[in-house]
Amino acid sequence: MFGFRNQVDASSPSLTALGITERSAAKAYAALIAIGWSEIGFGYHGTVHAHQDHPDVVVRFARKADGFGDYAALLRRGFAGSNGPHAPRIHDMHVSRCGALMTVGSRLSNPTHDTWWLAYAHAVIADHPGIAMDEGVRDRFKTEWPAHEPRIDHPSFDGIREAFRTAWPGYEAYVAALRAVSPQSLDPNIGNVLVGDDGSPVVNDPLCDDGYGLWRSPLLRVSARYADLVRRLASDALGRAPVPA
């Protein structure tokens, strides 16, 4: 699969073990629905599916390999914290030749709106020194949690910050490690923090929507960037060509 090395235990549920054989961008969604994988969520590029016979896992499908593909690739390569309580478990991953992405992951829960740590968990993801949070994200944050400003140093986090760090001392370090390797700022959108089986906050989908290609081997990433550069140069050259009289 594009040079990607699987480091997950062979006993983990795979797409094949779940009976999922259609993985193309054009047909995979309908095939998932047809075999009982109902849609339980969606995002900009992908949908999340669950099956009553497999209650502990979800299948995510996207017609293009997006930022979640980058995140899944990091986790499956043993990224720091990938085995900890704040990372989802990615059991299987497939990128088709046309770029469609399918993953099998552990099923997580949506936190209730009165979860005491929820606003702070999002604020940690949103905080980036010197860069103001996107106003659209800030507005959505305020709508969901009107009592909280999405900034770590806001007075509303007094007490919550300390209790959170005591309960989950590794969360902020995990987010900082993600920020260090992310090509862009992390995404603090609603839904990007879910709850694990043990009640811990799980960073679900923190990277940008446009995939950076971390699911590919280093050689293929370089090749893809070179091809993109050639296409841009060719396009610029055509754009500068004189217009016929």
mmCIF file of C-alpha atoms in Angstrom:
data_model
loop_
_atom_site.group_PDB
_atom_site.id
_atom_site.type_symbol
_atom_site.label_atom_id
_atom_site.label_comp_id
_atom_site.label_asym_id
_atom_site.label_seq_id
_atom_site.Cartn_x
_atom_site.Cartn_y
_atom_site.Cartn_z
ATOM 1 C CA MET A 1 0.000 0.000 0.000
ATOM 2 C CA PHE A 2 2.250 2.764 -1.341
ATOM 3 C CA GLY A 3 5.202 1.557 0.724
ATOM 4 C CA PHE A 4 3.377 1.884 4.035
ATOM 5 C CA ARG A 5 4.565 -0.627 6.623
ATOM 6 C CA ASN A 6 1.954 -2.184 8.885
ATOM 7 C CA GLN A 7 3.080 -2.294 12.508
ATOM 8 C CA VAL A 8 -0.271 -3.304 13.977
ATOM 9 C CA ASP A 9 -0.808 -6.714 15.587
ATOM 10 C CA ALA A 10 -2.144 -9.234 13.094
ATOM 11 C CA SER A 11 -5.038 -10.036 15.421
ATOM 12 C CA SER A 12 -6.435 -6.503 15.013
ATOM 13 C CA PRO A 13 -9.647 -6.296 12.950
ATOM 14 C CA SER A 14 -8.807 -5.633 9.309
ATOM 15 C CA LEU A 15 -10.967 -4.511 6.394
ATOM 16 C CA THR A 16 -10.696 -7.999 4.910
ATOM 17 C CA ALA A 17 -11.667 -9.695 8.192
ATOM 18 C CA LEU A 18 -14.724 -7.408 8.355
ATOM 19 C CA GLY A 19 -15.778 -8.492 4.865
ATOM 20 C CA ILE A 20 -15.015 -5.132 3.226
ATOM 21 C CA THR A 21 -13.585 -5.742 -0.234
ATOM 22 C CA GLU A 22 -14.826 -2.739 -2.252
ATOM 23 C CA ARG A 23 -12.520 0.186 -1.554
ATOM 24 C CA SER A 24 -12.772 2.445 -4.581
ATOM 25 C CA ALA A 25 -13.757 6.113 -4.397
ATOM 26 C CA ALA A 26 -16.794 5.545 -6.625
ATOM 27 C CA LYS A 27 -18.318 2.433 -5.072
ATOM 28 C CA ALA A 28 -17.066 1.964 -1.509
ATOM 29 C CA TYR A 29 -19.701 4.102 0.216
ATOM 30 C CA ALA A 30 -22.645 2.261 -1.350
ATOM 31 C CA ALA A 31 -20.954 -1.077 -0.701
ATOM 32 C CA LEU A 32 -20.503 -0.268 2.992
ATOM 33 C CA ILE A 33 -24.173 0.646 3.349
ATOM 34 C CA ALA A 34 -25.226 -2.492 1.466
ATOM 35 C CA ILE A 35 -23.429 -4.826 3.886
ATOM 36 C CA GLY A 36 -24.749 -3.133 7.008
ATOM 37 C CA TRP A 37 -22.183 -0.437 7.790
ATOM 38 C CA SER A 38 -24.559 2.446 8.470
ATOM 39 C CA GLU A 39 -23.307 6.030 8.471
ATOM 40 C CA ILE A 40 -23.044 7.509 11.971
ATOM 41 C CA GLY A 41 -21.016 10.629 11.204
ATOM 42 C CA PHE A 42 -19.451 12.690 8.454
ATOM 43 C CA GLY A 43 -16.882 15.420 7.837
ATOM 44 C CA TYR A 44 -15.518 17.470 4.954
ATOM 45 C CA HIS A 45 -14.082 14.482 3.110
ATOM 46 C CA GLY A 46 -15.156 11.361 4.967
ATOM 47 C CA THR A 47 -17.975 9.383 6.532
ATOM 48 C CA VAL A 48 -17.838 7.144 9.606
ATOM 49 C CA HIS A 49 -19.672 3.819 9.636
ATOM 50 C CA ALA A 50 -20.691 1.347 12.341
ATOM 51 C CA HIS A 51 -22.053 -2.201 12.226
ATOM 52 C CA GLN A 52 -24.190 -3.929 14.851
ATOM 53 C CA ASP A 53 -22.081 -7.078 14.570
ATOM 54 C CA HIS A 54 -18.852 -5.171 15.259
ATOM 55 C CA PRO A 55 -19.695 -2.728 18.063
ATOM 56 C CA ASP A 56 -16.107 -1.984 19.095
ATOM 57 C CA VAL A 57 -14.849 -0.591 15.775
ATOM 58 C CA VAL A 58 -15.784 1.971 13.138
ATOM 59 C CA VAL A 59 -14.843 2.223 9.471
ATOM 60 C CA ARG A 60 -14.002 5.626 8.055
ATOM 61 C CA PHE A 61 -14.246 6.190 4.301
ATOM 62 C CA ALA A 62 -13.043 9.239 2.372
ATOM 63 C CA ARG A 63 -12.950 9.724 -1.397
ATOM 64 C CA LYS A 64 -9.542 11.354 -1.018
ATOM 65 C CA ALA A 65 -6.741 10.631 1.418
ATOM 66 C CA ASP A 66 -7.009 13.631 3.711
ATOM 67 C CA GLY A 67 -5.516 14.810 6.986
ATOM 68 C CA PHE A 68 -6.949 11.802 8.803
ATOM 69 C CA GLY A 69 -4.799 9.626 6.541
ATOM 70 C CA ASP A 70 -1.746 11.546 7.734
ATOM 71 C CA TYR A 71 -2.818 11.079 11.346
ATOM 72 C CA ALA A 72 -3.489 7.374 10.893
ATOM 73 C CA ALA A 73 -0.083 6.951 9.243
ATOM 74 C CA LEU A 74 1.658 8.645 12.184
ATOM 75 C CA LEU A 75 -0.164 6.465 14.702
ATOM 76 C CA ARG A 76 0.515 3.228 12.838
ATOM 77 C CA ARG A 77 4.220 4.024 12.636
ATOM 78 C CA GLY A 78 4.458 4.279 16.407
ATOM 79 C CA PHE A 79 4.320 8.056 16.773
ATOM 80 C CA ALA A 80 5.044 9.201 20.346
ATOM 81 C CA GLY A 81 1.896 8.666 22.405
ATOM 82 C CA SER A 82 0.178 6.488 19.802
ATOM 83 C CA ASN A 83 -0.276 3.714 22.378
ATOM 84 C CA GLY A 84 -1.436 6.095 25.084
ATOM 85 C CA PRO A 85 -4.937 7.038 26.228
ATOM 86 C CA HIS A 86 -5.226 10.151 24.020
ATOM 87 C CA ALA A 87 -4.755 8.509 20.617
ATOM 88 C CA PRO A 88 -7.339 6.455 18.700
ATOM 89 C CA ARG A 89 -6.399 2.899 17.765
ATOM 90 C CA ILE A 90 -6.074 2.427 14.007
ATOM 91 C CA HIS A 91 -6.324 -1.290 13.228
ATOM 92 C CA ASP A 92 -6.138 -1.189 9.442
ATOM 93 C CA MET A 93 -5.638 1.370 6.683
ATOM 94 C CA HIS A 94 -5.918 1.258 2.906
ATOM 95 C CA VAL A 95 -5.329 3.928 0.263
ATOM 96 C CA SER A 96 -6.596 2.925 -3.180
ATOM 97 C CA ARG A 97 -4.798 3.741 -6.414
ATOM 98 C CA CYS A 98 -7.282 6.540 -7.033
ATOM 99 C CA GLY A 99 -6.584 7.989 -3.576
ATOM 100 C CA ALA A 100 -9.644 6.847 -1.596
ATOM 101 C CA LEU A 101 -8.923 6.201 2.087
ATOM 102 C CA MET A 102 -10.448 3.534 4.326
ATOM 103 C CA THR A 103 -9.499 2.894 7.935
ATOM 104 C CA VAL A 104 -10.654 0.611 10.725
ATOM 105 C CA GLY A 105 -10.419 2.198 14.155
ATOM 106 C CA SER A 106 -11.596 1.749 17.705
ATOM 107 C CA ARG A 107 -15.049 3.139 18.395
ATOM 108 C CA LEU A 108 -15.103 6.254 20.544
ATOM 109 C CA SER A 109 -17.915 8.179 22.204
ATOM 110 C CA ASN A 110 -19.081 11.765 21.879
ATOM 111 C CA PRO A 111 -18.577 13.670 25.149
ATOM 112 C CA THR A 112 -21.626 15.245 26.720
ATOM 113 C CA HIS A 113 -21.777 19.031 26.680
ATOM 114 C CA ASP A 114 -21.392 19.154 30.451
ATOM 115 C CA THR A 115 -18.103 17.227 30.421
ATOM 116 C CA TRP A 116 -16.006 19.350 32.742
ATOM 117 C CA TRP A 117 -12.759 19.127 30.751
ATOM 118 C CA LEU A 118 -14.144 19.436 27.222
ATOM 119 C CA ALA A 119 -13.539 23.134 26.593
ATOM 120 C CA TYR A 120 -10.012 22.957 27.983
ATOM 121 C CA ALA A 121 -9.140 19.874 25.880
ATOM 122 C CA HIS A 122 -10.153 21.817 22.752
ATOM 123 C CA ALA A 123 -8.320 24.939 23.892
ATOM 124 C CA VAL A 124 -5.061 22.981 24.159
ATOM 125 C CA ILE A 125 -5.438 21.923 20.524
ATOM 126 C CA ALA A 126 -6.390 25.442 19.413
ATOM 127 C CA ASP A 127 -3.566 27.261 21.170
ATOM 128 C CA HIS A 128 -0.673 28.220 18.906
ATOM 129 C CA PRO A 129 1.636 31.023 20.054
ATOM 130 C CA GLY A 130 1.508 34.046 17.801
ATOM 131 C CA ILE A 131 -1.351 32.792 15.654
ATOM 132 C CA ALA A 132 -4.939 33.891 16.272
ATOM 133 C CA MET A 133 -7.602 31.228 16.114
ATOM 134 C CA ASP A 134 -9.676 31.281 12.935
ATOM 135 C CA GLU A 135 -12.782 33.342 13.666
ATOM 136 C CA GLY A 136 -15.086 30.697 12.208
ATOM 137 C CA VAL A 137 -13.664 28.091 14.575
ATOM 138 C CA ARG A 138 -13.876 30.567 17.465
ATOM 139 C CA ASP A 139 -17.545 31.273 16.683
ATOM 140 C CA ARG A 140 -18.415 27.560 16.556
ATOM 141 C CA PHE A 141 -16.549 27.036 19.818
ATOM 142 C CA LYS A 142 -18.524 29.812 21.503
ATOM 143 C CA THR A 143 -21.787 28.337 20.206
ATOM 144 C CA GLU A 144 -21.022 24.922 21.656
ATOM 145 C CA TRP A 145 -19.554 26.192 24.934
ATOM 146 C CA PRO A 146 -20.850 29.736 25.533
ATOM 147 C CA ALA A 147 -19.311 29.834 29.010
ATOM 148 C CA HIS A 148 -15.784 29.385 27.660
ATOM 149 C CA GLU A 149 -13.464 31.460 25.541
ATOM 150 C CA PRO A 150 -11.267 29.144 23.439
ATOM 151 C CA ARG A 151 -8.005 30.362 24.939
ATOM 152 C CA ILE A 152 -5.942 28.457 27.473
ATOM 153 C CA ASP A 153 -5.186 31.562 29.574
ATOM 154 C CA HIS A 154 -8.806 32.645 29.944
ATOM 155 C CA PRO A 155 -10.037 32.926 33.577
ATOM 156 C CA SER A 156 -12.763 30.350 32.903
ATOM 157 C CA PHE A 157 -10.063 27.689 32.888
ATOM 158 C CA ASP A 158 -8.932 28.487 36.433
ATOM 159 C CA GLY A 159 -9.080 25.240 38.364
ATOM 160 C CA ILE A 160 -10.054 23.220 35.288
ATOM 161 C CA ARG A 161 -6.518 23.445 33.930
ATOM 162 C CA GLU A 162 -4.984 22.110 37.121
ATOM 163 C CA ALA A 163 -7.537 19.314 37.565
ATOM 164 C CA PHE A 164 -7.147 18.291 33.919
ATOM 165 C CA ARG A 165 -3.363 18.104 34.149
ATOM 166 C CA THR A 166 -3.655 15.976 37.259
ATOM 167 C CA ALA A 167 -6.125 13.597 35.626
ATOM 168 C CA TRP A 168 -4.294 13.305 32.269
ATOM 169 C CA PRO A 169 -0.696 14.496 32.635
ATOM 170 C CA GLY A 170 0.301 13.317 29.154
ATOM 171 C CA TYR A 171 -2.406 15.070 27.114
ATOM 172 C CA GLU A 172 -0.680 18.399 26.555
ATOM 173 C CA ALA A 173 2.625 16.702 25.691
ATOM 174 C CA TYR A 174 0.822 14.511 23.143
ATOM 175 C CA VAL A 175 -0.815 17.538 21.506
ATOM 176 C CA ALA A 176 2.518 19.386 21.492
ATOM 177 C CA ALA A 177 4.160 16.440 19.718
ATOM 178 C CA LEU A 178 1.400 16.479 17.099
ATOM 179 C CA ARG A 179 1.860 20.221 16.604
ATOM 180 C CA ALA A 180 5.590 19.722 16.078
ATOM 181 C CA VAL A 181 5.083 17.337 13.138
ATOM 182 C CA SER A 182 1.947 18.879 11.625
ATOM 183 C CA PRO A 183 2.507 20.774 8.342
ATOM 184 C CA GLN A 184 -0.139 23.293 9.471
ATOM 185 C CA SER A 185 -1.863 24.388 12.675
ATOM 186 C CA LEU A 186 -3.935 21.761 14.437
ATOM 187 C CA ASP A 187 -7.688 21.707 13.872
ATOM 188 C CA PRO A 188 -9.745 22.378 17.048
ATOM 189 C CA ASN A 189 -13.139 21.847 15.397
ATOM 190 C CA ILE A 190 -16.024 20.360 17.375
ATOM 191 C CA GLY A 191 -15.794 16.569 17.220
ATOM 192 C CA ASN A 192 -12.012 16.420 17.191
ATOM 193 C CA VAL A 193 -11.953 15.440 20.856
ATOM 194 C CA LEU A 194 -13.870 12.268 21.738
ATOM 195 C CA VAL A 195 -13.978 9.961 24.749
ATOM 196 C CA GLY A 196 -12.214 6.622 25.123
ATOM 197 C CA ASP A 197 -13.434 3.555 26.973
ATOM 198 C CA ASP A 198 -11.678 4.731 30.139
ATOM 199 C CA GLY A 199 -13.268 8.189 29.976
ATOM 200 C CA SER A 200 -10.100 9.885 28.744
ATOM 201 C CA PRO A 201 -10.075 12.663 26.104
ATOM 202 C CA VAL A 202 -8.984 11.266 22.722
ATOM 203 C CA VAL A 203 -7.629 13.517 19.977
ATOM 204 C CA ASN A 204 -9.628 12.203 17.062
ATOM 205 C CA ASP A 205 -8.772 14.098 13.859
ATOM 206 C CA PRO A 206 -6.380 16.997 14.520
ATOM 207 C CA LEU A 207 -4.540 17.479 11.207
ATOM 208 C CA CYS A 208 -5.524 19.664 8.278
ATOM 209 C CA ASP A 209 -8.053 18.386 5.722
ATOM 210 C CA ASP A 210 -5.631 18.462 2.793
ATOM 211 C CA GLY A 211 -3.498 15.359 3.144
ATOM 212 C CA TYR A 212 0.268 15.872 3.297
ATOM 213 C CA GLY A 213 1.002 12.330 2.131
ATOM 214 C CA LEU A 214 2.369 10.762 5.318
ATOM 215 C CA TRP A 215 0.718 7.467 4.366
ATOM 216 C CA ARG A 216 3.193 7.221 1.465
ATOM 217 C CA SER A 217 6.816 6.171 1.651
ATOM 218 C CA PRO A 218 9.379 9.019 1.750
ATOM 219 C CA LEU A 219 10.353 8.259 -1.871
ATOM 220 C CA LEU A 220 6.776 8.496 -3.103
ATOM 221 C CA ARG A 221 6.205 11.727 -1.130
ATOM 222 C CA VAL A 222 9.198 13.309 -2.857
ATOM 223 C CA SER A 223 7.987 12.034 -6.227
ATOM 224 C CA ALA A 224 4.510 13.449 -5.647
ATOM 225 C CA ARG A 225 5.881 16.866 -4.662
ATOM 226 C CA TYR A 226 8.127 16.897 -7.756
ATOM 227 C CA ALA A 227 5.154 16.025 -9.970
ATOM 228 C CA ASP A 228 3.104 18.814 -8.380
ATOM 229 C CA LEU A 229 5.942 21.273 -8.967
ATOM 230 C CA VAL A 230 6.218 20.262 -12.627
ATOM 231 C CA ARG A 231 2.454 20.674 -13.067
ATOM 232 C CA ARG A 232 2.543 24.137 -11.476
ATOM 233 C CA LEU A 233 5.464 25.252 -13.634
ATOM 234 C CA ALA A 234 3.734 23.962 -16.768
ATOM 235 C CA SER A 235 0.538 25.737 -15.797
ATOM 236 C CA ASP A 236 2.412 29.001 -15.160
ATOM 237 C CA ALA A 237 4.172 28.714 -18.496
ATOM 238 C CA LEU A 238 0.884 28.235 -20.292
ATOM 239 C CA GLY A 239 -0.582 31.175 -18.408
ATOM 240 C CA ARG A 240 2.241 33.431 -19.570
ATOM 241 C CA ALA A 241 1.921 32.438 -23.221
ATOM 242 C CA PRO A 242 0.909 35.305 -25.521
ATOM 243 C CA VAL A 243 -2.754 35.416 -26.464
ATOM 244 C CA PRO A 244 -3.269 35.022 -30.241
ATOM 245 C CA ALA A 245 -4.484 38.181 -31.960
#
